[in-house]
mmCIF file of the C-alpha atoms, coordinates in Angstrom:
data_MODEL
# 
_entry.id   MODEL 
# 
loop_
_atom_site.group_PDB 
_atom_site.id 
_atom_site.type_symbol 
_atom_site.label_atom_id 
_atom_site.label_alt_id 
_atom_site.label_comp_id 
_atom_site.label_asym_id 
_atom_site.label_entity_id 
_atom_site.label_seq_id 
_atom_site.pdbx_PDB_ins_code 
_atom_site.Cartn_x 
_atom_site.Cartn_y 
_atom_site.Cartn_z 
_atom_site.occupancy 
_atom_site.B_iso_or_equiv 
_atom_site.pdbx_formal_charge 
_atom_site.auth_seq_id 
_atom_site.auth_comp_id 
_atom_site.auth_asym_id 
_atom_site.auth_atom_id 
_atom_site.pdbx_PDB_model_num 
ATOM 1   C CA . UNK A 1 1   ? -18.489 -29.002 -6.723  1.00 0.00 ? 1   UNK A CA 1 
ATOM 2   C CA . UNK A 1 2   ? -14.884 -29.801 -8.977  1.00 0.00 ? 2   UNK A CA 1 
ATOM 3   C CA . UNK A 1 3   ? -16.251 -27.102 -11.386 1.00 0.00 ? 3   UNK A CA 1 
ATOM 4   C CA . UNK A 1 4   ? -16.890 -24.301 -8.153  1.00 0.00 ? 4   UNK A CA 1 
ATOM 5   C CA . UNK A 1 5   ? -13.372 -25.022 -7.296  1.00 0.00 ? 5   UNK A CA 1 
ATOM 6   C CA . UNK A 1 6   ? -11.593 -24.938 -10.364 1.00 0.00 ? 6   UNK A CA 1 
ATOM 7   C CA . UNK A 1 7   ? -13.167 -21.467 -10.786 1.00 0.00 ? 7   UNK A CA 1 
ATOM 8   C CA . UNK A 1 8   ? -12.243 -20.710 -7.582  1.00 0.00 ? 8   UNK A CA 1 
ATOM 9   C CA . UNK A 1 9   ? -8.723  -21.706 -8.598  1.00 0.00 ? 9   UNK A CA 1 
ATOM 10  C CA . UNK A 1 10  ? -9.153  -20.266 -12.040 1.00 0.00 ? 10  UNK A CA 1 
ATOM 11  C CA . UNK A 1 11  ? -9.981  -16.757 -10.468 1.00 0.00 ? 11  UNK A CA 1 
ATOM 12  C CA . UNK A 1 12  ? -7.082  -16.594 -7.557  1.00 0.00 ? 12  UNK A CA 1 
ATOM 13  C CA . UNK A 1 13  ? -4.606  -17.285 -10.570 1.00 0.00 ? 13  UNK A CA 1 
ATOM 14  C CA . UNK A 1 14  ? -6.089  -14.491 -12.517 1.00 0.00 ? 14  UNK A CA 1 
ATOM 15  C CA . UNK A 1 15  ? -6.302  -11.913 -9.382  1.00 0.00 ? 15  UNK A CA 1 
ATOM 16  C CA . UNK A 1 16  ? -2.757  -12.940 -9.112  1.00 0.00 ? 16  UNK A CA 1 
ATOM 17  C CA . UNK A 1 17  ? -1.567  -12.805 -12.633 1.00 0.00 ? 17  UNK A CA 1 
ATOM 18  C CA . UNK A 1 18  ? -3.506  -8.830  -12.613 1.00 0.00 ? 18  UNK A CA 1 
ATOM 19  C CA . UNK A 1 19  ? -2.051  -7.807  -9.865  1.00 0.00 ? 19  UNK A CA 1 
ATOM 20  C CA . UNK A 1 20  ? 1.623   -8.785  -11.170 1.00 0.00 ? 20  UNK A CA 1 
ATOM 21  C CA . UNK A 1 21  ? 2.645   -10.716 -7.879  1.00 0.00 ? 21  UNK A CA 1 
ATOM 22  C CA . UNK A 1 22  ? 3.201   -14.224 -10.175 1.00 0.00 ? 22  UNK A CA 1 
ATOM 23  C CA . UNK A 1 23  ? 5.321   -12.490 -11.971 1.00 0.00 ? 23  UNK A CA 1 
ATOM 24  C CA . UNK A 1 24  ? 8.661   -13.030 -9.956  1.00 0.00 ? 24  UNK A CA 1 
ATOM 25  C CA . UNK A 1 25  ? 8.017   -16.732 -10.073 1.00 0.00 ? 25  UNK A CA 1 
ATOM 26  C CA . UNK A 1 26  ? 7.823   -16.854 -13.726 1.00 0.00 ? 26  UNK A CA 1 
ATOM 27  C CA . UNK A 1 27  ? 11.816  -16.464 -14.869 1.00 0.00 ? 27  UNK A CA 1 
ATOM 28  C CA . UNK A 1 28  ? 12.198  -16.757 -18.819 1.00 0.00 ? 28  UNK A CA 1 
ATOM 29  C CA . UNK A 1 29  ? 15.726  -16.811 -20.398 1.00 0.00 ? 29  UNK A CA 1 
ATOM 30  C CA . UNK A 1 30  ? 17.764  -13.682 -20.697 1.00 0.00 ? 30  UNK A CA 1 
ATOM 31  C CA . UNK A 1 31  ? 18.686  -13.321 -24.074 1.00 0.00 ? 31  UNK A CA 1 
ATOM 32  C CA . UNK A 1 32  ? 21.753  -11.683 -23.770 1.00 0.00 ? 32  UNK A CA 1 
ATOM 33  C CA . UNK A 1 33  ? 22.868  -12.478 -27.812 1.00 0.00 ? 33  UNK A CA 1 
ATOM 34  C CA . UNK A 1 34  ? 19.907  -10.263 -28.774 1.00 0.00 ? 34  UNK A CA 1 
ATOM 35  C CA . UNK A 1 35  ? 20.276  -8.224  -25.887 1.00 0.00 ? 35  UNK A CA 1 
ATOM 36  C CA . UNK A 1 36  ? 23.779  -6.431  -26.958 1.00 0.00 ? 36  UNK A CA 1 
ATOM 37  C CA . UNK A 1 37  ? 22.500  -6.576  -30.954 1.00 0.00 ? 37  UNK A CA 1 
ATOM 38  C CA . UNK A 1 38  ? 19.756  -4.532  -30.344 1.00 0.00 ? 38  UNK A CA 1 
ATOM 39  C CA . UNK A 1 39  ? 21.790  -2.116  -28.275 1.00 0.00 ? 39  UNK A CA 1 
ATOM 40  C CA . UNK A 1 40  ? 24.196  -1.842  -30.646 1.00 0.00 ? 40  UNK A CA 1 
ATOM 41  C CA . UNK A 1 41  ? 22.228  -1.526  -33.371 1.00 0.00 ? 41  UNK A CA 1 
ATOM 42  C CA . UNK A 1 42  ? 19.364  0.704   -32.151 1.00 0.00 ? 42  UNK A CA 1 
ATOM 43  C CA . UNK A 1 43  ? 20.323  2.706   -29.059 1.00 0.00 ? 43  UNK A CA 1 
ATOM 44  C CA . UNK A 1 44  ? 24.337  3.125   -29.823 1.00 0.00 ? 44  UNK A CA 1 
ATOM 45  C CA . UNK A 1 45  ? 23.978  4.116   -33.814 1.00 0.00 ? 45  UNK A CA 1 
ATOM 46  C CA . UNK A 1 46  ? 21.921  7.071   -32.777 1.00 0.00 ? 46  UNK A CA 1 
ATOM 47  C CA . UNK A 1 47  ? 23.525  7.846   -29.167 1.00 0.00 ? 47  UNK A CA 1 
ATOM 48  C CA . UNK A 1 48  ? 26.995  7.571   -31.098 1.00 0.00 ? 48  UNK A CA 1 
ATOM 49  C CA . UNK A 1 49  ? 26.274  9.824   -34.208 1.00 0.00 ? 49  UNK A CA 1 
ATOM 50  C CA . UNK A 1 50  ? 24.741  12.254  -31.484 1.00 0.00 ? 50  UNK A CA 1 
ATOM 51  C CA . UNK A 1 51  ? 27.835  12.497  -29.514 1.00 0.00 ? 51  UNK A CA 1 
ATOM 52  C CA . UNK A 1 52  ? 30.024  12.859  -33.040 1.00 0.00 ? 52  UNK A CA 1 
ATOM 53  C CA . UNK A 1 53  ? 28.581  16.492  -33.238 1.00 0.00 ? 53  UNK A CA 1 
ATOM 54  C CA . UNK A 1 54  ? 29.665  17.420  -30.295 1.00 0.00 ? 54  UNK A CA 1 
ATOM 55  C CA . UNK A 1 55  ? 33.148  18.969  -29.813 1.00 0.00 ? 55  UNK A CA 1 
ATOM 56  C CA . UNK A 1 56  ? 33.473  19.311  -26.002 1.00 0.00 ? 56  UNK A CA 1 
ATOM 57  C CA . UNK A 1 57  ? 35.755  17.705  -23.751 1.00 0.00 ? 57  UNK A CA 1 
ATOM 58  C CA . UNK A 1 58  ? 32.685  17.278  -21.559 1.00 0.00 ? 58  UNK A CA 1 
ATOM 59  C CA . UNK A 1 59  ? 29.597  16.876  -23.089 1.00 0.00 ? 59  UNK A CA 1 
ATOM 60  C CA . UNK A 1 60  ? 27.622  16.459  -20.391 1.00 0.00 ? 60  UNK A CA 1 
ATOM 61  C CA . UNK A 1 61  ? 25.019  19.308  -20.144 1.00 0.00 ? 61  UNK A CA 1 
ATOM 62  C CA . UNK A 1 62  ? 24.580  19.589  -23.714 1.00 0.00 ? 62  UNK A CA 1 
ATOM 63  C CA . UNK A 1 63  ? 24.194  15.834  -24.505 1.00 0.00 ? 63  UNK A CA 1 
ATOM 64  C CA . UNK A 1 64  ? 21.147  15.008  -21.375 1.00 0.00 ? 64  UNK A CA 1 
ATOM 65  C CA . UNK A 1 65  ? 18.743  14.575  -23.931 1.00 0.00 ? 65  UNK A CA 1 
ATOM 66  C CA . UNK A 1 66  ? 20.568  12.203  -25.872 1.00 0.00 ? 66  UNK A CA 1 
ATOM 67  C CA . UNK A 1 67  ? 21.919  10.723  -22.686 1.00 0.00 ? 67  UNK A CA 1 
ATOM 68  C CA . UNK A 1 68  ? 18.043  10.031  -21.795 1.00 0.00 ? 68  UNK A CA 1 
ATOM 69  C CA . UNK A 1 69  ? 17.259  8.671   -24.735 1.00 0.00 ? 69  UNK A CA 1 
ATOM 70  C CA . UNK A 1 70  ? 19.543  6.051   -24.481 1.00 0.00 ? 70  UNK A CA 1 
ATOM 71  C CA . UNK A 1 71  ? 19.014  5.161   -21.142 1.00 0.00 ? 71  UNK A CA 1 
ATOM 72  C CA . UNK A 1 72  ? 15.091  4.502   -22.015 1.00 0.00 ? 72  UNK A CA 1 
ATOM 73  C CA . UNK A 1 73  ? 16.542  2.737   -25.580 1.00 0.00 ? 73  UNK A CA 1 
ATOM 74  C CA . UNK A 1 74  ? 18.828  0.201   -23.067 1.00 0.00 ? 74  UNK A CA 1 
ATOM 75  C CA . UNK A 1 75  ? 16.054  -0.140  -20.483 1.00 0.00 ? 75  UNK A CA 1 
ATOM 76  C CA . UNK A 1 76  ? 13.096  -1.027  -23.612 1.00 0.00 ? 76  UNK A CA 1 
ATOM 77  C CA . UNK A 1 77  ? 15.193  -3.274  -24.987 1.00 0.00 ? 77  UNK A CA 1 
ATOM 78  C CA . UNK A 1 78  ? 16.463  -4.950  -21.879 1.00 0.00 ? 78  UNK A CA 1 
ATOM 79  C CA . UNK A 1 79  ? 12.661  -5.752  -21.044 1.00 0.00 ? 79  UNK A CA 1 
ATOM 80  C CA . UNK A 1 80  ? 12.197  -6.779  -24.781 1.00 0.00 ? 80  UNK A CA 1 
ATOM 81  C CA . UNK A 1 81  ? 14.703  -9.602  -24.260 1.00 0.00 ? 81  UNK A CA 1 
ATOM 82  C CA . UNK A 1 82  ? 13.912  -10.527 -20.719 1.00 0.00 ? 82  UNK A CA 1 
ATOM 83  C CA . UNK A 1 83  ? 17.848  -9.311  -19.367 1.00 0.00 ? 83  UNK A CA 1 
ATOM 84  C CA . UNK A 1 84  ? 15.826  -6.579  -17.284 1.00 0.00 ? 84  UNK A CA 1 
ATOM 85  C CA . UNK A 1 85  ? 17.260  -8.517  -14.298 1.00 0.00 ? 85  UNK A CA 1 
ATOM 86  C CA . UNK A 1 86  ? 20.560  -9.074  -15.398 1.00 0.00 ? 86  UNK A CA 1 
ATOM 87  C CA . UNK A 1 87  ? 22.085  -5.421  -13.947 1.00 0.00 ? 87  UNK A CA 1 
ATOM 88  C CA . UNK A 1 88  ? 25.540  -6.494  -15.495 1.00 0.00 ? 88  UNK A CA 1 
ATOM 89  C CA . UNK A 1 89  ? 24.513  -5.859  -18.939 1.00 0.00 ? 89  UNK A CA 1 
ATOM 90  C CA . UNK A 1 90  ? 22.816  -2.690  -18.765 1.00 0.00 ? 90  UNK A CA 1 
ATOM 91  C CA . UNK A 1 91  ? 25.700  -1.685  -16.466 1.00 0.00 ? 91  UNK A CA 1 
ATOM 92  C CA . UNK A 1 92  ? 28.304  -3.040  -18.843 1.00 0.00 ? 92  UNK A CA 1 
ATOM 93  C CA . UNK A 1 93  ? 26.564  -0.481  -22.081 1.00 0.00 ? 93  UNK A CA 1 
ATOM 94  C CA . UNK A 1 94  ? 27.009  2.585   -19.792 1.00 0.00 ? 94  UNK A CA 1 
ATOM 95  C CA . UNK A 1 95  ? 30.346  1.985   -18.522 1.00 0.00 ? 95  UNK A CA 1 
ATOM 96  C CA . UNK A 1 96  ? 31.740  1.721   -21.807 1.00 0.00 ? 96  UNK A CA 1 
ATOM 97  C CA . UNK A 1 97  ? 29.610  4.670   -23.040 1.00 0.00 ? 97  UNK A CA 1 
ATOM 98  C CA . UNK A 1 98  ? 31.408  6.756   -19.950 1.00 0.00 ? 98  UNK A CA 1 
ATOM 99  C CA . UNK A 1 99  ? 34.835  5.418   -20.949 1.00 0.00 ? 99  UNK A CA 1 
ATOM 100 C CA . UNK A 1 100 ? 34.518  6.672   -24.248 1.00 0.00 ? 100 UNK A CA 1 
ATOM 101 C CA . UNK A 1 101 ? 33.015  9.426   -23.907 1.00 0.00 ? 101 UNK A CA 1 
ATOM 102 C CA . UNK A 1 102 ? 32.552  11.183  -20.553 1.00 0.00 ? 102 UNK A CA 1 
ATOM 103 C CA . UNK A 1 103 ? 36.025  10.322  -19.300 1.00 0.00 ? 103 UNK A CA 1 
ATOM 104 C CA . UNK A 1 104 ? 36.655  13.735  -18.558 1.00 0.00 ? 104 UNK A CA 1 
ATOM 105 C CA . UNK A 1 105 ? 34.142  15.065  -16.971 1.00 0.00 ? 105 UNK A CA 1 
ATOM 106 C CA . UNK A 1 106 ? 35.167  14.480  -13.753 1.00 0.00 ? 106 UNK A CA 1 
ATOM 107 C CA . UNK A 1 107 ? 35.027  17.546  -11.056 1.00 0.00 ? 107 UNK A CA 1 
ATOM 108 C CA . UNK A 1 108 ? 34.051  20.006  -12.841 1.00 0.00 ? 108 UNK A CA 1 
ATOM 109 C CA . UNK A 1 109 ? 30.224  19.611  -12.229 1.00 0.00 ? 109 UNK A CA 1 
ATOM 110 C CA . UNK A 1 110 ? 30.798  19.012  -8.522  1.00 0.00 ? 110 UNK A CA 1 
ATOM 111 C CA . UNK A 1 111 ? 30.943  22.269  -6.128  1.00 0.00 ? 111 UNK A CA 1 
ATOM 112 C CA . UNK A 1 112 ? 30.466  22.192  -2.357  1.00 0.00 ? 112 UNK A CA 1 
ATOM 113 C CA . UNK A 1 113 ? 26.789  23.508  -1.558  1.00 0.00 ? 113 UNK A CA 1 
ATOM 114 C CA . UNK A 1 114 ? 26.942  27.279  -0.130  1.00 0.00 ? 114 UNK A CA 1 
ATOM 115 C CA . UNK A 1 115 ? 27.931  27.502  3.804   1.00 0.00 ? 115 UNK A CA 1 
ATOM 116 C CA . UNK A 1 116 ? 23.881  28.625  4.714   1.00 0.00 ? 116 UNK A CA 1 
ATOM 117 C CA . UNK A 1 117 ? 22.523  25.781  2.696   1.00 0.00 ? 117 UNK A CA 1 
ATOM 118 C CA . UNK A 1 118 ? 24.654  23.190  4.723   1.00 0.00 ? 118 UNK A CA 1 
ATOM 119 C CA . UNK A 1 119 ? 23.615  25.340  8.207   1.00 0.00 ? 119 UNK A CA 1 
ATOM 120 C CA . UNK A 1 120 ? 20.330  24.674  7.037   1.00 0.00 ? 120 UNK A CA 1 
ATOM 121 C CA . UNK A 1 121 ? 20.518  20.685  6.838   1.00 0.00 ? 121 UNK A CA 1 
ATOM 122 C CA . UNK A 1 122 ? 22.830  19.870  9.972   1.00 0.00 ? 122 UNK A CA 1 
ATOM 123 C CA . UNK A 1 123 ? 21.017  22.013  12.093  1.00 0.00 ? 123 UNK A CA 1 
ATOM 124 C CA . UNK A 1 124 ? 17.922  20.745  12.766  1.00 0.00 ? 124 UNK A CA 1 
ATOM 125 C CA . UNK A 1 125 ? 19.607  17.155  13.465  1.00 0.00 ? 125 UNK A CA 1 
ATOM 126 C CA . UNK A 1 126 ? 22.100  18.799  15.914  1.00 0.00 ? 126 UNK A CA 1 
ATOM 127 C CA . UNK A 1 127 ? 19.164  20.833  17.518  1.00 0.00 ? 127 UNK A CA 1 
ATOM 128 C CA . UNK A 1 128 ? 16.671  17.753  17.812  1.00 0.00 ? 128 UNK A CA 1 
ATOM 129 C CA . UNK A 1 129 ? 19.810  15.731  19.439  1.00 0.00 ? 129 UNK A CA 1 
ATOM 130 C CA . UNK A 1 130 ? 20.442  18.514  21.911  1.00 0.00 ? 130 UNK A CA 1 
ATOM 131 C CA . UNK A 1 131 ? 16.993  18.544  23.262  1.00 0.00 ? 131 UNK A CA 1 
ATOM 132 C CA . UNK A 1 132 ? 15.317  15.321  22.675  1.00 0.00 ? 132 UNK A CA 1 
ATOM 133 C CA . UNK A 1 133 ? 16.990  14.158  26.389  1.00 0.00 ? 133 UNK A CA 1 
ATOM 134 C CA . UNK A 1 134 ? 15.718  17.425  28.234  1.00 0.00 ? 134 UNK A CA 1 
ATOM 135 C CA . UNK A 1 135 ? 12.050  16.337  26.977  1.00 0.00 ? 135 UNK A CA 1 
ATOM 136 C CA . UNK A 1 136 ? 12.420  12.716  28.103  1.00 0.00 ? 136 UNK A CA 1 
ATOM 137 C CA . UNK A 1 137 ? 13.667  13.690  31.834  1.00 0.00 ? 137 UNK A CA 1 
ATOM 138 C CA . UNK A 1 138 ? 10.910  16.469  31.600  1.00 0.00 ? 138 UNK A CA 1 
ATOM 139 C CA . UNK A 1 139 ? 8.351   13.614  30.319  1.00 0.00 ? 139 UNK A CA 1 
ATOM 140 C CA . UNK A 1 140 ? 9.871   11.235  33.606  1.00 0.00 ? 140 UNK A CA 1 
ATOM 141 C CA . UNK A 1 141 ? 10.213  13.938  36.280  1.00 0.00 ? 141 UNK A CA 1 
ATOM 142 C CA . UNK A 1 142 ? 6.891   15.258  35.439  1.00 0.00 ? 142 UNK A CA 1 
ATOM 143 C CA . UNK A 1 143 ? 5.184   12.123  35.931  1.00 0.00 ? 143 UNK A CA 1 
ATOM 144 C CA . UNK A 1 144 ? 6.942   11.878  39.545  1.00 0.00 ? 144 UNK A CA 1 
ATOM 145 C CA . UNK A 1 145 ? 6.163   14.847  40.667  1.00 0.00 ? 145 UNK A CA 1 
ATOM 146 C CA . UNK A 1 146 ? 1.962   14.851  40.247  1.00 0.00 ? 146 UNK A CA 1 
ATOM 147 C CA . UNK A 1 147 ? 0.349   15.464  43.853  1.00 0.00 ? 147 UNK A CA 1 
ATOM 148 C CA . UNK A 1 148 ? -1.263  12.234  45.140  1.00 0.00 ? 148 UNK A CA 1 
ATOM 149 C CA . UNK A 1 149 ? -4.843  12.385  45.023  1.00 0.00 ? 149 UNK A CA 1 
# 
């Protein structure tokens, strides 16, 4: 009987551990030392001598790739070191990379969508608004008004 249910237990642990829903309970130290080595020495060395060739004010379209490069370098080693929860780290590597170098590209990428493509999205809201009361007294006056059988 003790060895059926420390199977049992054995195999609801497992099915657990699979299925990844023990794995908010189990909290290891952020290393946070390691953390900002690695990022420095891995992710920023290349993002850095990437950004060195180019001679924009605003790098931005040009430098995506290298942009998403470093964003998956930050987020493999912030799982490496267990900081994946710690937000302020990651957040404090791309606020200093856009202080250095994106600092100036503020509104040029940002236009106002064409006149027909913002028709287009309010409509339908401001249509549906409009009519959704004359279907519910239609829905409450039609039930009234049935002949008695």
């Amino acid at each position: 009987m003790r060895s059926q249910v420390a199977m049992a237990t054995y195999l609801v642990a497992l099915i657990l551990v699979w299925e990844g829903l023990v794995e908010g309970l189990i909290v290891l130290p952020c290393d946070e030392h390691m953390f900002v080595k690695n990022v420095h020495e891995r992710c920023l060395a290349a993002f850095n001598r990437s950004m060195e060739l180019s001679q924009d004010s605003c790098p931005w379209p040009a430098m995506k790739g290298a942009y998403n490069h470093l964003t998956h370098c930050v987020e493999k080693e912030a799982n490496m070191t267990w900081c994946k929860g710690w937000g302020f780290l990651v957040n404090e590597v791309f606020l200093e990379i856009h202080r250095k170098f994106f600092l100036l590209c503020g509104d040029q990428l940002l236009t106002d969508p064409p006149i027909t493509t913002l028709i287009m999205f309010i409509s339908p809201g401001i249509i549906v608004t409009l009519f959704l009361p004359l279907l519910c007294i239609h829905l409450v006056t039609a039930e009234n008004e049935m002949p008695n059988q």
